[in-house]
């Protein structure tokens, strides 16, 4: 059951599984890089999506070059314990937030703040009791807008 991602629950609930999947993907990409660079995995390092030889940083390949725009379907040869502590640089820290001022002053833009010419709003009306029916609803603006859009399509 999906409980949402509110209150920073994403990392607590899904973090370990995502880190494990990322570690497995990294291990597979390292295998591929090792084959392409003809260098043992132990002599390779990864930084920002680039795999390079420790002895010669010019001998490198990016994750994108390894994938070649294709889905990678390779599986690990052996299901050994995968190191998942690699590259954790943000979790557990308090990085500088550049969006705070806009949020505090009310200047931040959210999806609900987007406005388009002729934009209309809708509201879901819930009846106060089971089986209740609405008495009336003024839909003239919506109908007029629909008629105008149909006329524009004919031109």
JSON list of N, CA, C and O in Angstrom, two decimals, residues 101-149:
[
{"chain": "A", "resi": 101, "resn": "UNK", "atom": "N", "xyz": [13.99, 31.01, 1.15]},
{"chain": "A", "resi": 101, "resn": "UNK", "atom": "CA", "xyz": [13.51, 32.39, 1.14]},
{"chain": "A", "resi": 101, "resn": "UNK", "atom": "C", "xyz": [12.23, 32.51, 0.31]},
{"chain": "A", "resi": 101, "resn": "UNK", "atom": "O", "xyz": [11.26, 33.14, 0.74]},
{"chain": "A", "resi": 102, "resn": "UNK", "atom": "N", "xyz": [12.20, 31.90, -0.85]},
{"chain": "A", "resi": 102, "resn": "UNK", "atom": "CA", "xyz": [11.00, 31.97, -1.70]},
{"chain": "A", "resi": 102, "resn": "UNK", "atom": "C", "xyz": [9.81, 31.31, -1.02]},
{"chain": "A", "resi": 102, "resn": "UNK", "atom": "O", "xyz": [8.69, 31.80, -1.10]},
{"chain": "A", "resi": 103, "resn": "UNK", "atom": "N", "xyz": [10.05, 30.21, -0.31]},
{"chain": "A", "resi": 103, "resn": "UNK", "atom": "CA", "xyz": [8.95, 29.54, 0.39]},
{"chain": "A", "resi": 103, "resn": "UNK", "atom": "C", "xyz": [8.43, 30.37, 1.55]},
{"chain": "A", "resi": 103, "resn": "UNK", "atom": "O", "xyz": [7.23, 30.49, 1.76]},
{"chain": "A", "resi": 104, "resn": "UNK", "atom": "N", "xyz": [9.34, 30.96, 2.30]},
{"chain": "A", "resi": 104, "resn": "UNK", "atom": "CA", "xyz": [8.95, 31.75, 3.48]},
{"chain": "A", "resi": 104, "resn": "UNK", "atom": "C", "xyz": [8.23, 33.04, 3.06]},
{"chain": "A", "resi": 104, "resn": "UNK", "atom": "O", "xyz": [7.30, 33.48, 3.73]},
{"chain": "A", "resi": 105, "resn": "UNK", "atom": "N", "xyz": [8.65, 33.64, 1.96]},
{"chain": "A", "resi": 105, "resn": "UNK", "atom": "CA", "xyz": [8.03, 34.90, 1.52]},
{"chain": "A", "resi": 105, "resn": "UNK", "atom": "C", "xyz": [6.80, 34.70, 0.65]},
{"chain": "A", "resi": 105, "resn": "UNK", "atom": "O", "xyz": [6.15, 35.66, 0.27]},
{"chain": "A", "resi": 106, "resn": "UNK", "atom": "N", "xyz": [6.50, 33.45, 0.31]},
{"chain": "A", "resi": 106, "resn": "UNK", "atom": "CA", "xyz": [5.33, 33.17, -0.52]},
{"chain": "A", "resi": 106, "resn": "UNK", "atom": "C", "xyz": [5.58, 33.33, -2.00]},
{"chain": "A", "resi": 106, "resn": "UNK", "atom": "O", "xyz": [4.66, 33.32, -2.80]},
{"chain": "A", "resi": 107, "resn": "UNK", "atom": "N", "xyz": [6.83, 33.50, -2.40]},
{"chain": "A", "resi": 107, "resn": "UNK", "atom": "CA", "xyz": [7.16, 33.69, -3.82]},
{"chain": "A", "resi": 107, "resn": "UNK", "atom": "C", "xyz": [7.43, 32.37, -4.54]},
{"chain": "A", "resi": 107, "resn": "UNK", "atom": "O", "xyz": [7.57, 32.36, -5.76]},
{"chain": "A", "resi": 108, "resn": "UNK", "atom": "N", "xyz": [7.52, 31.27, -3.80]},
{"chain": "A", "resi": 108, "resn": "UNK", "atom": "CA", "xyz": [7.78, 29.97, -4.42]},
{"chain": "A", "resi": 108, "resn": "UNK", "atom": "C", "xyz": [6.63, 29.60, -5.35]},
{"chain": "A", "resi": 108, "resn": "UNK", "atom": "O", "xyz": [5.47, 29.87, -5.05]},
{"chain": "A", "resi": 109, "resn": "UNK", "atom": "N", "xyz": [6.96, 29.00, -6.48]},
{"chain": "A", "resi": 109, "resn": "UNK", "atom": "CA", "xyz": [5.96, 28.59, -7.46]},
{"chain": "A", "resi": 109, "resn": "UNK", "atom": "C", "xyz": [5.74, 27.09, -7.37]},
{"chain": "A", "resi": 109, "resn": "UNK", "atom": "O", "xyz": [6.70, 26.32, -7.39]},
{"chain": "A", "resi": 110, "resn": "UNK", "atom": "N", "xyz": [4.49, 26.69, -7.27]},
{"chain": "A", "resi": 110, "resn": "UNK", "atom": "CA", "xyz": [4.11, 25.28, -7.23]},
{"chain": "A", "resi": 110, "resn": "UNK", "atom": "C", "xyz": [3.20, 25.00, -8.42]},
{"chain": "A", "resi": 110, "resn": "UNK", "atom": "O", "xyz": [2.75, 25.92, -9.11]},
{"chain": "A", "resi": 111, "resn": "UNK", "atom": "N", "xyz": [2.90, 23.73, -8.66]},
{"chain": "A", "resi": 111, "resn": "UNK", "atom": "CA", "xyz": [2.05, 23.36, -9.79]},
{"chain": "A", "resi": 111, "resn": "UNK", "atom": "C", "xyz": [0.71, 24.08, -9.74]},
{"chain": "A", "resi": 111, "resn": "UNK", "atom": "O", "xyz": [0.19, 24.50, -10.77]},
{"chain": "A", "resi": 112, "resn": "UNK", "atom": "N", "xyz": [0.17, 24.27, -8.56]},
{"chain": "A", "resi": 112, "resn": "UNK", "atom": "CA", "xyz": [-1.12, 24.96, -8.42]},
{"chain": "A", "resi": 112, "resn": "UNK", "atom": "C", "xyz": [-1.05, 26.44, -8.73]},
{"chain": "A", "resi": 112, "resn": "UNK", "atom": "O", "xyz": [-2.08, 27.11, -8.85]},
{"chain": "A", "resi": 113, "resn": "UNK", "atom": "N", "xyz": [0.16, 26.98, -8.86]},
{"chain": "A", "resi": 113, "resn": "UNK", "atom": "CA", "xyz": [0.33, 28.41, -9.15]},
{"chain": "A", "resi": 113, "resn": "UNK", "atom": "C", "xyz": [0.38, 28.69, -10.65]},
{"chain": "A", "resi": 113, "resn": "UNK", "atom": "O", "xyz": [0.40, 29.84, -11.07]},
{"chain": "A", "resi": 114, "resn": "UNK", "atom": "N", "xyz": [0.41, 27.66, -11.46]},
{"chain": "A", "resi": 114, "resn": "UNK", "atom": "CA", "xyz": [0.51, 27.84, -12.91]},
{"chain": "A", "resi": 114, "resn": "UNK", "atom": "C", "xyz": [-0.81, 28.37, -13.45]},
{"chain": "A", "resi": 114, "resn": "UNK", "atom": "O", "xyz": [-1.88, 27.87, -13.12]},
{"chain": "A", "resi": 115, "resn": "UNK", "atom": "N", "xyz": [-0.72, 29.40, -14.26]},
{"chain": "A", "resi": 115, "resn": "UNK", "atom": "CA", "xyz": [-1.91, 30.02, -14.86]},
{"chain": "A", "resi": 115, "resn": "UNK", "atom": "C", "xyz": [-1.75, 30.08, -16.36]},
{"chain": "A", "resi": 115, "resn": "UNK", "atom": "O", "xyz": [-0.69, 30.42, -16.87]},
{"chain": "A", "resi": 116, "resn": "UNK", "atom": "N", "xyz": [-2.81, 29.72, -17.08]},
{"chain": "A", "resi": 116, "resn": "UNK", "atom": "CA", "xyz": [-2.83, 29.79, -18.53]},
{"chain": "A", "resi": 116, "resn": "UNK", "atom": "C", "xyz": [-4.01, 30.66, -18.94]},
{"chain": "A", "resi": 116, "resn": "UNK", "atom": "O", "xyz": [-5.02, 30.73, -18.22]},
{"chain": "A", "resi": 117, "resn": "UNK", "atom": "N", "xyz": [-3.93, 31.32, -20.11]},
{"chain": "A", "resi": 117, "resn": "UNK", "atom": "CA", "xyz": [-5.07, 32.10, -20.58]},
{"chain": "A", "resi": 117, "resn": "UNK", "atom": "C", "xyz": [-6.30, 31.19, -20.72]},
{"chain": "A", "resi": 117, "resn": "UNK", "atom": "O", "xyz": [-6.20, 30.09, -21.24]},
{"chain": "A", "resi": 118, "resn": "UNK", "atom": "N", "xyz": [-7.42, 31.63, -20.21]},
{"chain": "A", "resi": 118, "resn": "UNK", "atom": "CA", "xyz": [-8.65, 30.87, -20.30]},
{"chain": "A", "resi": 118, "resn": "UNK", "atom": "C", "xyz": [-8.74, 29.70, -19.33]},
{"chain": "A", "resi": 118, "resn": "UNK", "atom": "O", "xyz": [-9.66, 28.88, -19.42]},
{"chain": "A", "resi": 119, "resn": "UNK", "atom": "N", "xyz": [-7.79, 29.61, -18.40]},
{"chain": "A", "resi": 119, "resn": "UNK", "atom": "CA", "xyz": [-7.79, 28.52, -17.43]},
{"chain": "A", "resi": 119, "resn": "UNK", "atom": "C", "xyz": [-9.04, 28.57, -16.57]},
{"chain": "A", "resi": 119, "resn": "UNK", "atom": "O", "xyz": [-9.44, 29.62, -16.09]},
{"chain": "A", "resi": 120, "resn": "UNK", "atom": "N", "xyz": [-9.67, 27.42, -16.41]},
{"chain": "A", "resi": 120, "resn": "UNK", "atom": "CA", "xyz": [-10.84, 27.34, -15.55]},
{"chain": "A", "resi": 120, "resn": "UNK", "atom": "C", "xyz": [-10.55, 26.34, -14.44]},
{"chain": "A", "resi": 120, "resn": "UNK", "atom": "O", "xyz": [-9.69, 25.47, -14.58]},
{"chain": "A", "resi": 121, "resn": "UNK", "atom": "N", "xyz": [-11.23, 26.48, -13.35]},
{"chain": "A", "resi": 121, "resn": "UNK", "atom": "CA", "xyz": [-11.02, 25.62, -12.19]},
{"chain": "A", "resi": 121, "resn": "UNK", "atom": "C", "xyz": [-12.21, 24.69, -12.03]},
{"chain": "A", "resi": 121, "resn": "UNK", "atom": "O", "xyz": [-13.33, 25.03, -12.35]},
{"chain": "A", "resi": 122, "resn": "UNK", "atom": "N", "xyz": [-11.94, 23.53, -11.50]},
{"chain": "A", "resi": 122, "resn": "UNK", "atom": "CA", "xyz": [-13.00, 22.56, -11.24]},
{"chain": "A", "resi": 122, "resn": "UNK", "atom": "C", "xyz": [-13.00, 22.25, -9.76]},
{"chain": "A", "resi": 122, "resn": "UNK", "atom": "O", "xyz": [-12.00, 22.41, -9.07]},
{"chain": "A", "resi": 123, "resn": "UNK", "atom": "N", "xyz": [-14.12, 21.79, -9.29]},
{"chain": "A", "resi": 123, "resn": "UNK", "atom": "CA", "xyz": [-14.24, 21.41, -7.89]},
{"chain": "A", "resi": 123, "resn": "UNK", "atom": "C", "xyz": [-15.07, 20.15, -7.82]},
{"chain": "A", "resi": 123, "resn": "UNK", "atom": "O", "xyz": [-16.11, 20.03, -8.47]},
{"chain": "A", "resi": 124, "resn": "UNK", "atom": "N", "xyz": [-14.62, 19.20, -7.03]},
{"chain": "A", "resi": 124, "resn": "UNK", "atom": "CA", "xyz": [-15.38, 17.98, -6.82]},
{"chain": "A", "resi": 124, "resn": "UNK", "atom": "C", "xyz": [-16.35, 18.26, -5.68]},
{"chain": "A", "resi": 124, "resn": "UNK", "atom": "O", "xyz": [-15.93, 18.65, -4.58]},
{"chain": "A", "resi": 125, "resn": "UNK", "atom": "N", "xyz": [-17.61, 18.10, -5.95]},
{"chain": "A", "resi": 125, "resn": "UNK", "atom": "CA", "xyz": [-18.62, 18.33, -4.93]},
{"chain": "A", "resi": 125, "resn": "UNK", "atom": "C", "xyz": [-19.08, 16.99, -4.37]},
{"chain": "A", "resi": 125, "resn": "UNK", "atom": "O", "xyz": [-19.47, 16.10, -5.11]},
{"chain": "A", "resi": 126, "resn": "UNK", "atom": "N", "xyz": [-19.00, 16.88, -3.07]},
{"chain": "A", "resi": 126, "resn": "UNK", "atom": "CA", "xyz": [-19.44, 15.65, -2.40]},
{"chain": "A", "resi": 126, "resn": "UNK", "atom": "C", "xyz": [-20.81, 15.90, -1.77]},
{"chain": "A", "resi": 126, "resn": "UNK", "atom": "O", "xyz": [-21.02, 16.91, -1.10]},
{"chain": "A", "resi": 127, "resn": "UNK", "atom": "N", "xyz": [-21.74, 14.99, -1.98]},
{"chain": "A", "resi": 127, "resn": "UNK", "atom": "CA", "xyz": [-23.07, 15.18, -1.40]},
{"chain": "A", "resi": 127, "resn": "UNK", "atom": "C", "xyz": [-23.01, 15.03, 0.13]},
{"chain": "A", "resi": 127, "resn": "UNK", "atom": "O", "xyz": [-22.19, 14.27, 0.66]},
{"chain": "A", "resi": 128, "resn": "UNK", "atom": "N", "xyz": [-23.87, 15.74, 0.83]},
{"chain": "A", "resi": 128, "resn": "UNK", "atom": "CA", "xyz": [-23.88, 15.65, 2.29]},
{"chain": "A", "resi": 128, "resn": "UNK", "atom": "C", "xyz": [-24.43, 14.32, 2.80]},
{"chain": "A", "resi": 128, "resn": "UNK", "atom": "O", "xyz": [-24.20, 13.97, 3.96]},
{"chain": "A", "resi": 129, "resn": "UNK", "atom": "N", "xyz": [-25.12, 13.59, 1.93]},
{"chain": "A", "resi": 129, "resn": "UNK", "atom": "CA", "xyz": [-25.70, 12.31, 2.36]},
{"chain": "A", "resi": 129, "resn": "UNK", "atom": "C", "xyz": [-25.68, 11.35, 1.18]},
{"chain": "A", "resi": 129, "resn": "UNK", "atom": "O", "xyz": [-25.72, 11.75, 0.01]},
{"chain": "A", "resi": 130, "resn": "UNK", "atom": "N", "xyz": [-25.64, 10.05, 1.47]},
{"chain": "A", "resi": 130, "resn": "UNK", "atom": "CA", "xyz": [-25.66, 9.03, 0.43]},
{"chain": "A", "resi": 130, "resn": "UNK", "atom": "C", "xyz": [-26.92, 9.17, -0.42]},
{"chain": "A", "resi": 130, "resn": "UNK", "atom": "O", "xyz": [-28.02, 9.29, 0.10]},
{"chain": "A", "resi": 131, "resn": "UNK", "atom": "N", "xyz": [-26.72, 9.18, -1.73]},
{"chain": "A", "resi": 131, "resn": "UNK", "atom": "CA", "xyz": [-27.86, 9.26, -2.64]},
{"chain": "A", "resi": 131, "resn": "UNK", "atom": "C", "xyz": [-28.33, 10.67, -2.93]},
{"chain": "A", "resi": 131, "resn": "UNK", "atom": "O", "xyz": [-29.25, 10.86, -3.73]},
{"chain": "A", "resi": 132, "resn": "UNK", "atom": "N", "xyz": [-27.74, 11.69, -2.30]},
{"chain": "A", "resi": 132, "resn": "UNK", "atom": "CA", "xyz": [-28.15, 13.08, -2.53]},
{"chain": "A", "resi": 132, "resn": "UNK", "atom": "C", "xyz": [-27.77, 13.49, -3.95]},
{"chain": "A", "resi": 132, "resn": "UNK", "atom": "O", "xyz": [-26.78, 13.03, -4.51]},
{"chain": "A", "resi": 133, "resn": "UNK", "atom": "N", "xyz": [-28.58, 14.33, -4.56]},
{"chain": "A", "resi": 133, "resn": "UNK", "atom": "CA", "xyz": [-28.35, 14.83, -5.91]},
{"chain": "A", "resi": 133, "resn": "UNK", "atom": "C", "xyz": [-28.20, 16.35, -5.86]},
{"chain": "A", "resi": 133, "resn": "UNK", "atom": "O", "xyz": [-28.87, 17.01, -5.06]},
{"chain": "A", "resi": 134, "resn": "UNK", "atom": "N", "xyz": [-27.32, 16.92, -6.71]},
{"chain": "A", "resi": 134, "resn": "UNK", "atom": "CA", "xyz": [-27.19, 18.39, -6.71]},
{"chain": "A", "resi": 134, "resn": "UNK", "atom": "C", "xyz": [-28.46, 19.04, -7.21]},
{"chain": "A", "resi": 134, "resn": "UNK", "atom": "O", "xyz": [-29.12, 18.53, -8.12]},
{"chain": "A", "resi": 135, "resn": "UNK", "atom": "N", "xyz": [-28.80, 20.18, -6.62]},
{"chain": "A", "resi": 135, "resn": "UNK", "atom": "CA", "xyz": [-30.00, 20.92, -7.05]},
{"chain": "A", "resi": 135, "resn": "UNK", "atom": "C", "xyz": [-29.73, 21.65, -8.34]},
{"chain": "A", "resi": 135, "resn": "UNK", "atom": "O", "xyz": [-30.55, 21.68, -9.24]},
{"chain": "A", "resi": 136, "resn": "UNK", "atom": "N", "xyz": [-28.54, 22.30, -8.41]},
{"chain": "A", "resi": 136, "resn": "UNK", "atom": "CA", "xyz": [-28.20, 23.02, -9.63]},
{"chain": "A", "resi": 136, "resn": "UNK", "atom": "C", "xyz": [-26.70, 23.27, -9.67]},
{"chain": "A", "resi": 136, "resn": "UNK", "atom": "O", "xyz": [-26.01, 23.13, -8.67]},
{"chain": "A", "resi": 137, "resn": "UNK", "atom": "N", "xyz": [-26.22, 23.60, -10.84]},
{"chain": "A", "resi": 137, "resn": "UNK", "atom": "CA", "xyz": [-24.82, 23.95, -11.03]},
{"chain": "A", "resi": 137, "resn": "UNK", "atom": "C", "xyz": [-24.73, 24.84, -12.26]},
{"chain": "A", "resi": 137, "resn": "UNK", "atom": "O", "xyz": [-25.32, 24.53, -13.30]},
{"chain": "A", "resi": 138, "resn": "UNK", "atom": "N", "xyz": [-24.02, 25.95, -12.12]},
{"chain": "A", "resi": 138, "resn": "UNK", "atom": "CA", "xyz": [-23.86, 26.87, -13.25]},
{"chain": "A", "resi": 138, "resn": "UNK", "atom": "C", "xyz": [-22.66, 26.41, -14.07]},
{"chain": "A", "resi": 138, "resn": "UNK", "atom": "O", "xyz": [-21.51, 26.59, -13.68]},
{"chain": "A", "resi": 139, "resn": "UNK", "atom": "N", "xyz": [-22.91, 25.78, -15.20]},
{"chain": "A", "resi": 139, "resn": "UNK", "atom": "CA", "xyz": [-21.85, 25.27, -16.08]},
{"chain": "A", "resi": 139, "resn": "UNK", "atom": "C", "xyz": [-21.72, 26.11, -17.34]},
{"chain": "A", "resi": 139, "resn": "UNK", "atom": "O", "xyz": [-21.04, 25.72, -18.28]},
{"chain": "A", "resi": 140, "resn": "UNK", "atom": "N", "xyz": [-22.36, 27.29, -17.37]},
{"chain": "A", "resi": 140, "resn": "UNK", "atom": "CA", "xyz": [-22.38, 28.11, -18.59]},
{"chain": "A", "resi": 140, "resn": "UNK", "atom": "C", "xyz": [-20.98, 28.52, -19.04]},
{"chain": "A", "resi": 140, "resn": "UNK", "atom": "O", "xyz": [-20.69, 28.51, -20.24]},
{"chain": "A", "resi": 141, "resn": "UNK", "atom": "N", "xyz": [-20.10, 28.90, -18.11]},
{"chain": "A", "resi": 141, "resn": "UNK", "atom": "CA", "xyz": [-18.74, 29.32, -18.49]},
{"chain": "A", "resi": 141, "resn": "UNK", "atom": "C", "xyz": [-17.99, 28.15, -19.12]},
{"chain": "A", "resi": 141, "resn": "UNK", "atom": "O", "xyz": [-17.30, 28.32, -20.14]},
{"chain": "A", "resi": 142, "resn": "UNK", "atom": "N", "xyz": [-18.13, 26.97, -18.56]},
{"chain": "A", "resi": 142, "resn": "UNK", "atom": "CA", "xyz": [-17.44, 25.80, -19.11]},
{"chain": "A", "resi": 142, "resn": "UNK", "atom": "C", "xyz": [-17.99, 25.45, -20.48]},
{"chain": "A", "resi": 142, "resn": "UNK", "atom": "O", "xyz": [-17.24, 25.12, -21.40]},
{"chain": "A", "resi": 143, "resn": "UNK", "atom": "N", "xyz": [-19.32, 25.51, -20.62]},
{"chain": "A", "resi": 143, "resn": "UNK", "atom": "CA", "xyz": [-19.93, 25.19, -21.90]},
{"chain": "A", "resi": 143, "resn": "UNK", "atom": "C", "xyz": [-19.52, 26.20, -22.96]},
{"chain": "A", "resi": 143, "resn": "UNK", "atom": "O", "xyz": [-19.22, 25.83, -24.10]},
{"chain": "A", "resi": 144, "resn": "UNK", "atom": "N", "xyz": [-19.45, 27.47, -22.60]},
{"chain": "A", "resi": 144, "resn": "UNK", "atom": "CA", "xyz": [-19.03, 28.52, -23.54]},
{"chain": "A", "resi": 144, "resn": "UNK", "atom": "C", "xyz": [-17.58, 28.29, -23.95]},
{"chain": "A", "resi": 144, "resn": "UNK", "atom": "O", "xyz": [-17.24, 28.38, -25.12]},
{"chain": "A", "resi": 145, "resn": "UNK", "atom": "N", "xyz": [-16.74, 27.96, -23.00]},
{"chain": "A", "resi": 145, "resn": "UNK", "atom": "CA", "xyz": [-15.33, 27.71, -23.28]},
{"chain": "A", "resi": 145, "resn": "UNK", "atom": "C", "xyz": [-15.18, 26.51, -24.21]},
{"chain": "A", "resi": 145, "resn": "UNK", "atom": "O", "xyz": [-14.38, 26.52, -25.14]},
{"chain": "A", "resi": 146, "resn": "UNK", "atom": "N", "xyz": [-15.97, 25.48, -23.97]},
{"chain": "A", "resi": 146, "resn": "UNK", "atom": "CA", "xyz": [-15.92, 24.28, -24.81]},
{"chain": "A", "resi": 146, "resn": "UNK", "atom": "C", "xyz": [-16.35, 24.60, -26.23]},
{"chain": "A", "resi": 146, "resn": "UNK", "atom": "O", "xyz": [-15.74, 24.18, -27.19]},
{"chain": "A", "resi": 147, "resn": "UNK", "atom": "N", "xyz": [-17.42, 25.40, -26.36]},
{"chain": "A", "resi": 147, "resn": "UNK", "atom": "CA", "xyz": [-17.90, 25.79, -27.68]},
{"chain": "A", "resi": 147, "resn": "UNK", "atom": "C", "xyz": [-16.84, 26.58, -28.43]},
{"chain": "A", "resi": 147, "resn": "UNK", "atom": "O", "xyz": [-16.61, 26.37, -29.61]},
{"chain": "A", "resi": 148, "resn": "UNK", "atom": "N", "xyz": [-16.16, 27.50, -27.73]},
{"chain": "A", "resi": 148, "resn": "UNK", "atom": "CA", "xyz": [-15.10, 28.29, -28.36]},
{"chain": "A", "resi": 148, "resn": "UNK", "atom": "C", "xyz": [-13.95, 27.41, -28.81]},
{"chain": "A", "resi": 148, "resn": "UNK", "atom": "O", "xyz": [-13.41, 27.58, -29.90]},
{"chain": "A", "resi": 149, "resn": "UNK", "atom": "N", "xyz": [-13.59, 26.44, -27.99]},
{"chain": "A", "resi": 149, "resn": "UNK", "atom": "CA", "xyz": [-12.48, 25.57, -28.37]},
{"chain": "A", "resi": 149, "resn": "UNK", "atom": "C", "xyz": [-12.85, 24.70, -29.56]},
{"chain": "A", "resi": 149, "resn": "UNK", "atom": "O", "xyz": [-12.03, 24.45, -30.43]}
]
